Structure formats: C-alpha cells, structure tokens
PDB file of C-alpha atoms in Angstrom:
ATOM      1  CA  GLN W  70       8.460 -40.187  18.120  1.00 75.00           C
ATOM      2  CA  THR W  71       7.387 -43.776  17.550  1.00 85.00           C
ATOM      3  CA  VAL W  72      10.093 -46.028  16.135  1.00 94.00           C
ATOM      4  CA  VAL W  73       9.147 -48.942  13.900  1.00 97.00           C
ATOM      5  CA  THR W  74      11.819 -51.598  14.167  1.00 97.00           C
ATOM      6  CA  GLN W  75      12.971 -54.189  11.652  1.00 98.00           C
ATOM      7  CA  GLU W  76      15.898 -56.582  11.651  1.00 98.00           C
ATOM      8  CA  PRO W  77      18.882 -54.897   9.936  1.00 97.00           C
ATOM      9  CA  SER W  78      19.674 -57.899   7.778  1.00 97.00           C
ATOM     10  CA  PHE W  79      18.859 -61.495   7.008  1.00 96.00           C
ATOM     11  CA  SER W  80      20.549 -64.123   4.894  1.00 97.00           C
ATOM     12  CA  VAL W  81      18.564 -66.941   3.292  1.00 97.00           C
ATOM     13  CA  SER W  82      19.528 -69.818   1.040  1.00 97.00           C
ATOM     14  CA  PRO W  83      17.879 -70.182  -2.352  1.00 97.00           C
ATOM     15  CA  GLY W  84      14.663 -72.120  -1.812  1.00 97.00           C
ATOM     16  CA  GLY W  85      14.693 -71.326   1.882  1.00 97.00           C
ATOM     17  CA  THR W  86      12.213 -69.478   4.044  1.00 98.00           C
ATOM     18  CA  VAL W  87      12.766 -66.237   5.907  1.00 97.00           C
ATOM     19  CA  THR W  88      10.435 -64.206   8.114  1.00 98.00           C
ATOM     20  CA  LEU W  89      11.002 -60.498   8.554  1.00 98.00           C
ATOM     21  CA  THR W  90       9.287 -58.663  11.389  1.00 98.00           C
ATOM     22  CA  CYS W  91       8.031 -55.150  12.013  1.00 98.00           C
ATOM     23  CA  GLY W  92       7.601 -54.031  15.595  1.00 97.00           C
ATOM     24  CA  LEU W  93       6.977 -50.959  17.680  1.00 96.00           C
ATOM     25  CA  SER W  94       9.395 -49.373  20.126  1.00 91.00           C
ATOM     26  CA  SER W  95       6.442 -49.208  22.472  1.00 90.00           C
ATOM     27  CA  GLY W  96       3.452 -51.487  22.174  1.00 91.00           C
ATOM     28  CA  SER W  97       2.220 -54.257  19.934  1.00 96.00           C
ATOM     29  CA  VAL W  98       1.433 -54.246  16.237  1.00 97.00           C
ATOM     30  CA  SER W  99      -2.052 -55.399  15.324  1.00 96.00           C
ATOM     31  CA  THR W 100      -4.171 -55.359  12.191  1.00 96.00           C
ATOM     32  CA  SER W 101      -5.387 -51.940  13.311  1.00 96.00           C
ATOM     33  CA  TYR W 102      -2.040 -50.571  12.175  1.00 97.00           C
ATOM     34  CA  TYR W 103      -2.791 -51.784   8.608  1.00 97.00           C
ATOM     35  CA  PRO W 104       0.804 -52.919   8.043  1.00 98.00           C
ATOM     36  CA  SER W 105       2.093 -52.848   4.491  1.00 98.00           C
ATOM     37  CA  TRP W 106       5.366 -54.111   3.038  1.00 98.00           C
ATOM     38  CA  TYR W 107       7.557 -52.810   0.222  1.00 98.00           C
ATOM     39  CA  GLN W 108      10.499 -54.249  -1.690  1.00 98.00           C
ATOM     40  CA  GLN W 109      13.264 -51.979  -2.952  1.00 98.00           C
ATOM     41  CA  THR W 110      16.243 -52.855  -5.096  1.00 96.00           C
ATOM     42  CA  PRO W 111      19.177 -50.436  -5.424  1.00 93.00           C
ATOM     43  CA  GLY W 112      18.404 -47.367  -7.471  1.00 92.00           C
ATOM     44  CA  GLN W 113      14.737 -48.252  -7.859  1.00 96.00           C
ATOM     45  CA  ALA W 114      11.523 -46.987  -6.354  1.00 97.00           C
ATOM     46  CA  PRO W 115       9.858 -49.292  -3.834  1.00 97.00           C
ATOM     47  CA  ARG W 116       7.330 -51.862  -5.003  1.00 97.00           C
ATOM     48  CA  THR W 117       4.250 -52.794  -2.995  1.00 97.00           C
ATOM     49  CA  LEU W 118       4.194 -56.398  -1.803  1.00 98.00           C
ATOM     50  CA  ILE W 119       1.586 -56.652   0.952  1.00 98.00           C
ATOM     51  CA  TYR W 120      -1.075 -54.308   2.329  1.00 98.00           C
ATOM     52  CA  SER W 121      -3.632 -54.453   5.122  1.00 97.00           C
ATOM     53  CA  THR W 122      -1.520 -57.051   6.942  1.00 97.00           C
ATOM     54  CA  ASN W 123      -1.875 -59.944   4.519  1.00 97.00           C
ATOM     55  CA  THR W 124      -3.249 -58.915   1.113  1.00 98.00           C
ATOM     56  CA  ARG W 125      -0.813 -59.411  -1.740  1.00 98.00           C
ATOM     57  CA  SER W 126      -0.582 -56.584  -4.231  1.00 97.00           C
ATOM     58  CA  SER W 127      -1.376 -57.333  -7.853  1.00 95.00           C
ATOM     59  CA  GLY W 128       1.294 -59.407  -9.542  1.00 96.00           C
ATOM     60  CA  VAL W 129       3.153 -60.316  -6.359  1.00 97.00           C
ATOM     61  CA  PRO W 130       4.140 -64.004  -6.245  1.00 96.00           C
ATOM     62  CA  ASP W 131       2.432 -66.117  -3.594  1.00 96.00           C
ATOM     63  CA  ARG W 132       5.787 -66.940  -2.009  1.00 97.00           C
ATOM     64  CA  PHE W 133       5.348 -63.583  -0.226  1.00 98.00           C
ATOM     65  CA  SER W 134       2.873 -63.585   2.628  1.00 98.00           C
ATOM     66  CA  GLY W 135       2.008 -61.235   5.451  1.00 98.00           C
ATOM     67  CA  SER W 136       0.731 -61.882   8.950  1.00 98.00           C
ATOM     68  CA  ILE W 137       0.773 -60.840  12.573  1.00 98.00           C
ATOM     69  CA  LEU W 138       3.196 -62.946  14.619  1.00 97.00           C
ATOM     70  CA  GLY W 139       2.959 -62.315  18.306  1.00 95.00           C
ATOM     71  CA  ASN W 140       3.202 -58.575  18.760  1.00 96.00           C
ATOM     72  CA  LYS W 141       4.711 -57.783  15.355  1.00 98.00           C
ATOM     73  CA  ALA W 142       3.756 -57.684  11.722  1.00 98.00           C
ATOM     74  CA  ALA W 143       5.610 -60.233   9.640  1.00 98.00           C
ATOM     75  CA  LEU W 144       6.588 -60.806   6.018  1.00 98.00           C
ATOM     76  CA  THR W 145       7.483 -64.355   5.083  1.00 98.00           C
ATOM     77  CA  ILE W 146       9.294 -65.338   1.910  1.00 98.00           C
ATOM     78  CA  THR W 147       8.819 -69.039   1.203  1.00 98.00           C
ATOM     79  CA  GLY W 148      11.092 -70.551  -1.432  1.00 97.00           C
ATOM     80  CA  ALA W 149      13.410 -67.561  -1.738  1.00 97.00           C
ATOM     81  CA  GLN W 150      14.780 -66.761  -5.166  1.00 97.00           C
ATOM     82  CA  ALA W 151      17.854 -64.822  -6.196  1.00 96.00           C
ATOM     83  CA  ASP W 152      15.833 -61.817  -7.298  1.00 95.00           C
ATOM     84  CA  ASP W 153      14.314 -61.551  -3.818  1.00 97.00           C
ATOM     85  CA  GLU W 154      17.621 -60.060  -2.725  1.00 97.00           C
ATOM     86  CA  SER W 155      16.463 -56.542  -1.809  1.00 97.00           C
ATOM     87  CA  ASP W 156      15.696 -54.146   0.984  1.00 98.00           C
ATOM     88  CA  TYR W 157      12.300 -54.609   2.601  1.00 98.00           C
ATOM     89  CA  TYR W 158      10.353 -51.929   4.448  1.00 98.00           C
ATOM     90  CA  CYS W 159       7.196 -52.085   6.485  1.00 98.00           C
ATOM     91  CA  VAL W 160       4.858 -49.171   7.113  1.00 98.00           C
ATOM     92  CA  LEU W 161       2.433 -48.783   9.996  1.00 98.00           C
ATOM     93  CA  TYR W 162      -0.579 -46.495  10.190  1.00 97.00           C
ATOM     94  CA  MET W 163      -0.542 -44.540  13.448  1.00 95.00           C
ATOM     95  CA  GLY W 164      -3.946 -42.946  13.058  1.00 93.00           C
ATOM     96  CA  SER W 165      -4.848 -39.339  12.251  1.00 92.00           C
ATOM     97  CA  GLY W 166      -3.444 -39.796   8.752  1.00 93.00           C
ATOM     98  CA  ILE W 167       0.097 -40.452   9.978  1.00 95.00           C
ATOM     99  CA  TYR W 168       2.352 -43.242   8.701  1.00 97.00           C
ATOM    100  CA  VAL W 169       5.747 -44.434   9.922  1.00 97.00           C
ATOM    101  CA  PHE W 170       8.197 -46.517   7.927  1.00 98.00           C
ATOM    102  CA  GLY W 171      10.278 -49.202   9.535  1.00 98.00           C
ATOM    103  CA  THR W 172      14.048 -49.144   9.650  1.00 97.00           C
ATOM    104  CA  GLY W 173      14.309 -51.631   6.789  1.00 98.00           C
ATOM    105  CA  THR W 174      15.773 -55.121   6.388  1.00 98.00           C
ATOM    106  CA  LYS W 175      18.398 -56.075   3.857  1.00 98.00           C
ATOM    107  CA  VAL W 176      17.844 -59.616   2.593  1.00 98.00           C
ATOM    108  CA  THR W 177      20.688 -61.515   1.002  1.00 97.00           C
ATOM    109  CA  VAL W 178      20.037 -64.733  -0.922  1.00 97.00           C
ATOM    110  CA  LEU W 179      23.084 -66.982  -0.959  1.00 91.00           C
TER     111      LEU W 179
ATOM    112  CA  GLN X 219      -1.751 -46.645 -16.653  1.00 94.00           C
ATOM    113  CA  VAL X 220      -1.140 -44.860 -13.371  1.00 96.00           C
ATOM    114  CA  THR X 221       2.076 -42.870 -13.146  1.00 97.00           C
ATOM    115  CA  LEU X 222       3.531 -40.235 -10.861  1.00 98.00           C
ATOM    116  CA  LYS X 223       6.526 -38.078 -11.638  1.00 98.00           C
ATOM    117  CA  GLU X 224       8.444 -35.847  -9.287  1.00 98.00           C
ATOM    118  CA  SER X 225      10.115 -32.631 -10.395  1.00 98.00           C
ATOM    119  CA  GLY X 226      12.027 -29.871  -8.691  1.00 97.00           C
ATOM    120  CA  PRO X 227      15.515 -28.510  -8.083  1.00 98.00           C
ATOM    121  CA  VAL X 228      18.476 -30.835  -7.974  1.00 97.00           C
ATOM    122  CA  LEU X 229      20.421 -28.556  -5.641  1.00 98.00           C
ATOM    123  CA  VAL X 230      19.280 -26.203  -2.918  1.00 98.00           C
ATOM    124  CA  LYS X 231      21.285 -24.139  -0.471  1.00 98.00           C
ATOM    125  CA  PRO X 232      21.015 -24.422   3.304  1.00 97.00           C
ATOM    126  CA  THR X 233      18.191 -22.319   4.776  1.00 97.00           C
ATOM    127  CA  GLU X 234      16.377 -22.197   1.413  1.00 98.00           C
ATOM    128  CA  THR X 235      12.864 -23.506   0.829  1.00 98.00           C
ATOM    129  CA  LEU X 236      12.435 -26.604  -1.325  1.00 98.00           C
ATOM    130  CA  THR X 237       9.431 -26.880  -3.637  1.00 98.00           C
ATOM    131  CA  LEU X 238       8.698 -30.234  -5.265  1.00 98.00           C
ATOM    132  CA  THR X 239       5.916 -31.077  -7.696  1.00 98.00           C
ATOM    133  CA  CYS X 240       4.326 -34.465  -8.277  1.00 98.00           C
ATOM    134  CA  THR X 241       2.458 -34.721 -11.570  1.00 98.00           C
ATOM    135  CA  VAL X 242       0.057 -37.630 -11.767  1.00 97.00           C
ATOM    136  CA  SER X 243      -1.664 -39.398 -14.630  1.00 96.00           C
ATOM    137  CA  GLY X 244      -4.124 -42.262 -14.870  1.00 94.00           C
ATOM    138  CA  PHE X 245      -6.176 -41.164 -11.884  1.00 93.00           C
ATOM    139  CA  SER X 246      -7.871 -38.056 -10.552  1.00 91.00           C
ATOM    140  CA  LEU X 247      -6.854 -36.144  -7.462  1.00 94.00           C
ATOM    141  CA  SER X 248     -10.565 -35.611  -6.815  1.00 91.00           C
ATOM    142  CA  ASN X 249     -11.238 -39.353  -6.460  1.00 87.00           C
ATOM    143  CA  ALA X 250     -12.626 -39.791  -2.948  1.00 81.00           C
ATOM    144  CA  ARG X 251     -10.795 -43.070  -2.396  1.00 82.00           C
ATOM    145  CA  LEU X 252      -7.345 -41.823  -3.350  1.00 88.00           C
ATOM    146  CA  GLY X 253      -4.638 -39.516  -2.072  1.00 94.00           C
ATOM    147  CA  VAL X 254      -0.963 -38.728  -2.595  1.00 97.00           C
ATOM    148  CA  SER X 255       1.911 -38.928  -0.137  1.00 98.00           C
ATOM    149  CA  TRP X 256       5.473 -37.660  -0.179  1.00 98.00           C
ATOM    150  CA  ILE X 257       8.224 -39.937   1.106  1.00 98.00           C
ATOM    151  CA  ARG X 258      11.978 -39.410   1.191  1.00 98.00           C
ATOM    152  CA  GLN X 259      15.105 -41.537   1.452  1.00 98.00           C
ATOM    153  CA  PRO X 260      18.546 -40.166   2.344  1.00 98.00           C
ATOM    154  CA  PRO X 261      21.369 -41.935   0.512  1.00 97.00           C
ATOM    155  CA  GLY X 262      21.890 -45.393   2.017  1.00 96.00           C
ATOM    156  CA  LYS X 263      19.187 -44.885   4.628  1.00 97.00           C
ATOM    157  CA  ALA X 264      15.601 -45.837   5.276  1.00 97.00           C
ATOM    158  CA  LEU X 265      12.431 -44.438   3.787  1.00 98.00           C
ATOM    159  CA  GLU X 266      10.641 -41.694   5.726  1.00 98.00           C
ATOM    160  CA  TRP X 267       7.000 -40.667   5.248  1.00 98.00           C
ATOM    161  CA  LEU X 268       6.604 -36.907   5.081  1.00 98.00           C
ATOM    162  CA  ALA X 269       3.070 -35.809   4.243  1.00 98.00           C
ATOM    163  CA  HIS X 270      -0.230 -36.792   2.676  1.00 96.00           C
ATOM    164  CA  ILE X 271      -3.119 -35.017   1.008  1.00 95.00           C
ATOM    165  CA  PHE X 272      -6.581 -36.487   0.579  1.00 93.00           C
ATOM    166  CA  SER X 273      -9.055 -35.783  -2.190  1.00 91.00           C
ATOM    167  CA  ASN X 274     -11.081 -33.530   0.148  1.00 90.00           C
ATOM    168  CA  ASP X 275      -7.907 -31.463   0.746  1.00 92.00           C
ATOM    169  CA  GLU X 276      -7.425 -32.849   4.249  1.00 93.00           C
ATOM    170  CA  LYS X 277      -3.712 -33.043   5.056  1.00 95.00           C
ATOM    171  CA  SER X 278      -1.472 -34.933   7.423  1.00 96.00           C
ATOM    172  CA  TYR X 279       2.206 -34.449   8.256  1.00 97.00           C
ATOM    173  CA  SER X 280       5.107 -36.264   9.848  1.00 97.00           C
ATOM    174  CA  THR X 281       5.155 -35.344  13.521  1.00 95.00           C
ATOM    175  CA  SER X 282       8.867 -34.529  13.476  1.00 95.00           C
ATOM    176  CA  LEU X 283       8.780 -32.366  10.327  1.00 97.00           C
ATOM    177  CA  LYS X 284       5.329 -30.823  10.570  1.00 97.00           C
ATOM    178  CA  SER X 285       6.589 -27.306  11.246  1.00 97.00           C
ATOM    179  CA  ARG X 286       8.593 -27.265   8.009  1.00 98.00           C
ATOM    180  CA  LEU X 287       6.204 -28.943   5.566  1.00 98.00           C
ATOM    181  CA  THR X 288       3.262 -27.787   3.485  1.00 98.00           C
ATOM    182  CA  ILE X 289       1.423 -30.030   1.048  1.00 98.00           C
ATOM    183  CA  SER X 290      -1.139 -28.803  -1.464  1.00 97.00           C
ATOM    184  CA  LYS X 291      -2.758 -29.886  -4.702  1.00 97.00           C
ATOM    185  CA  ASP X 292      -4.069 -28.457  -7.940  1.00 96.00           C
ATOM    186  CA  THR X 293      -6.607 -30.939  -9.217  1.00 94.00           C
ATOM    187  CA  SER X 294      -6.951 -29.320 -12.638  1.00 95.00           C
ATOM    188  CA  LYS X 295      -3.190 -29.469 -13.195  1.00 97.00           C
ATOM    189  CA  ARG X 296      -3.017 -33.001 -11.729  1.00 97.00           C
ATOM    190  CA  GLN X 297      -0.254 -31.826  -9.402  1.00 98.00           C
ATOM    191  CA  VAL X 298       0.616 -32.228  -5.732  1.00 98.00           C
ATOM    192  CA  VAL X 299       3.165 -29.788  -4.341  1.00 98.00           C
ATOM    193  CA  LEU X 300       5.361 -30.193  -1.266  1.00 98.00           C
ATOM    194  CA  THR X 301       7.306 -27.331   0.260  1.00 98.00           C
ATOM    195  CA  MET X 302       9.937 -27.812   2.937  1.00 98.00           C
ATOM    196  CA  THR X 303      11.409 -24.766   4.623  1.00 98.00           C
ATOM    197  CA  ASN X 304      14.827 -24.153   6.132  1.00 98.00           C
ATOM    198  CA  MET X 305      16.623 -26.898   4.221  1.00 98.00           C
ATOM    199  CA  ASP X 306      19.729 -28.460   5.779  1.00 98.00           C
ATOM    200  CA  PRO X 307      22.343 -30.868   4.409  1.00 98.00           C
ATOM    201  CA  VAL X 308      20.672 -33.675   6.393  1.00 98.00           C
ATOM    202  CA  ASP X 309      17.637 -33.187   4.129  1.00 98.00           C
ATOM    203  CA  THR X 310      19.656 -34.464   1.174  1.00 98.00           C
ATOM    204  CA  ALA X 311      17.569 -37.349  -0.115  1.00 98.00           C
ATOM    205  CA  THR X 312      15.620 -38.875  -2.946  1.00 98.00           C
ATOM    206  CA  TYR X 313      12.082 -37.566  -2.661  1.00 98.00           C
ATOM    207  CA  TYR X 314       9.250 -39.789  -3.869  1.00 98.00           C
ATOM    208  CA  CYS X 315       5.578 -39.205  -4.325  1.00 98.00           C
ATOM    209  CA  ALA X 316       3.189 -42.139  -4.236  1.00 98.00           C
ATOM    210  CA  ARG X 317      -0.509 -42.693  -4.680  1.00 97.00           C
ATOM    211  CA  MET X 318      -2.306 -43.897  -1.608  1.00 95.00           C
ATOM    212  CA  LEU X 319      -5.024 -46.492  -1.837  1.00 93.00           C
ATOM    213  CA  GLY X 320      -7.407 -47.797   0.760  1.00 89.00           C
ATOM    214  CA  ALA X 321      -7.328 -44.886   3.218  1.00 87.00           C
ATOM    215  CA  VAL X 322     -11.081 -44.533   3.610  1.00 83.00           C
ATOM    216  CA  ALA X 323     -13.400 -44.558   6.629  1.00 79.00           C
ATOM    217  CA  GLY X 324     -10.518 -44.262   9.087  1.00 83.00           C
ATOM    218  CA  ARG X 325      -8.569 -47.166   7.652  1.00 91.00           C
ATOM    219  CA  GLY X 326      -4.868 -47.074   6.941  1.00 93.00           C
ATOM    220  CA  GLY X 327      -3.885 -47.166   3.295  1.00 95.00           C
ATOM    221  CA  TRP X 328      -0.916 -48.250   1.272  1.00 97.00           C
ATOM    222  CA  PHE X 329       1.375 -46.610  -1.276  1.00 97.00           C
ATOM    223  CA  ASP X 330       1.018 -47.782  -4.861  1.00 96.00           C
ATOM    224  CA  PRO X 331       2.470 -46.960  -7.292  1.00 96.00           C
ATOM    225  CA  TRP X 332       5.475 -44.787  -6.581  1.00 98.00           C
ATOM    226  CA  GLY X 333       7.132 -42.204  -8.750  1.00 98.00           C
ATOM    227  CA  GLN X 334      10.720 -42.717  -9.844  1.00 97.00           C
ATOM    228  CA  GLY X 335      11.969 -40.232  -7.250  1.00 98.00           C
ATOM    229  CA  THR X 336      14.063 -37.098  -7.531  1.00 98.00           C
ATOM    230  CA  LEU X 337      17.380 -36.590  -5.766  1.00 98.00           C
ATOM    231  CA  VAL X 338      17.705 -33.294  -3.949  1.00 98.00           C
ATOM    232  CA  THR X 339      21.100 -32.267  -2.600  1.00 98.00           C
ATOM    233  CA  VAL X 340      21.416 -29.559   0.030  1.00 98.00           C
ATOM    234  CA  SER X 341      24.766 -27.829  -0.149  1.00 97.00           C
ATOM    235  CA  SER X 342      26.229 -24.372  -0.254  1.00 95.00           C
TER     236      SER X 342
END
C-alpha cells in the first residue's frame, strides 16, 4: 500500500513562515496527484485549505499557499498566526477513484 | 447551505457489521459533478479515506479495506450508506462523510464540506 508521508510536527513563531510537505514512499508527487490540504483542530471536522495543488478554498486566507517543491507537494503558511496551530493533512489522488491521506503534521505556533 | 450529517450506532461488537448513513442537504446526489466519500480517524491518529460513490453510482474503495466495505446511495432519500463487515476494536474511530468536488473527467477531487463525524467504538 502506498504511504503518503508528512513531517510529524513543526514549530513556527508568530509571523513566521513554515512549509509542510507531502511525499510518496515510492515516487514523486506531481500535479497529476491533485494534492489537497486540510486543517483540523481538536474535536473538529477538517476544513479544506488548498485543492488541485495550489487553489485556495473559499474563505481561506492568502497566507496559505500550495505548490510542488521538488518531488513533494507543499503547503506554506506565511505570517503564521496563533489560530493556525492545528493538524494539517494532505491527500493525494492515486487514480481509479482512490485517495490516500498523508500521515499528518502537527503545527505549533509559539 | 451544504451540510452532511453522519448517523449510526455508537457501539458495535467485534465481528458485527457496521452500517453508517450520511444524510446530505444543499446538493443533489444525482449531480454529475459531485460525489460523497467516507473517511475515518481513530482517536489521536491520522485520517484514512475509505470509499467514494459518484453520481452515476460508480464506486471506489480503499485498497486495504475493499473486502469489508460497501458504499451505496439512495438519491431520493439524500443518503449515502457505508457498511463495514467484521468490525474489530482497531476500527474504533470517528467516521466522517464529505462531499467531493472536482472529480470529473479523470481528475482528482477534493473533500468539501465535511460532516461533523460520528464516533464508533468497537468493544464487547
């Protein structure tokens, strides 16, 4: 089974920038995987941040951006705020209607 | 306003079959550009995609759980149903349903919005 890997955790200072990545256990991530990103705070359902690599979902602040960096999908938070402290998950489309979530990254803002 | 709401048992016994229902509002399950997925999250762990159903009734399943899952829909009732057989304590999780957008013409879609989730505990 394909594993989608994310950093377990990141710490960022308020106002700082952090880039989370989403990779494959085997192979490179490209736009053909249609990566999407979700933010989840404890006890809440996930919220869509980015889809199709770099399109922000409605209402998402422009401090969140998506891209492909090297062989991984990436989510960058520029000018981190306290309420960005959350878990972040990527999802990759594997074809044939199959999706795989990443392992998730816990972001701490301090 | 688009909403999805999961319902089903809070507690199931090992070896039993779980049946969950996702009731949607604000969109039609017959819309060619939309579909519904089920996703779960064990306590303190990562999200896991389980299954998806398209408007044309085409279905897709997680490779690792395919043998245990069945997804179906009743368009008139606005409901998507997931069954999972042979439940085990490791299947204890919050189960979410989510609308899928953008999955047309072979493209990958995204999940938006999500239901609130329903916690299912597997224990004897």
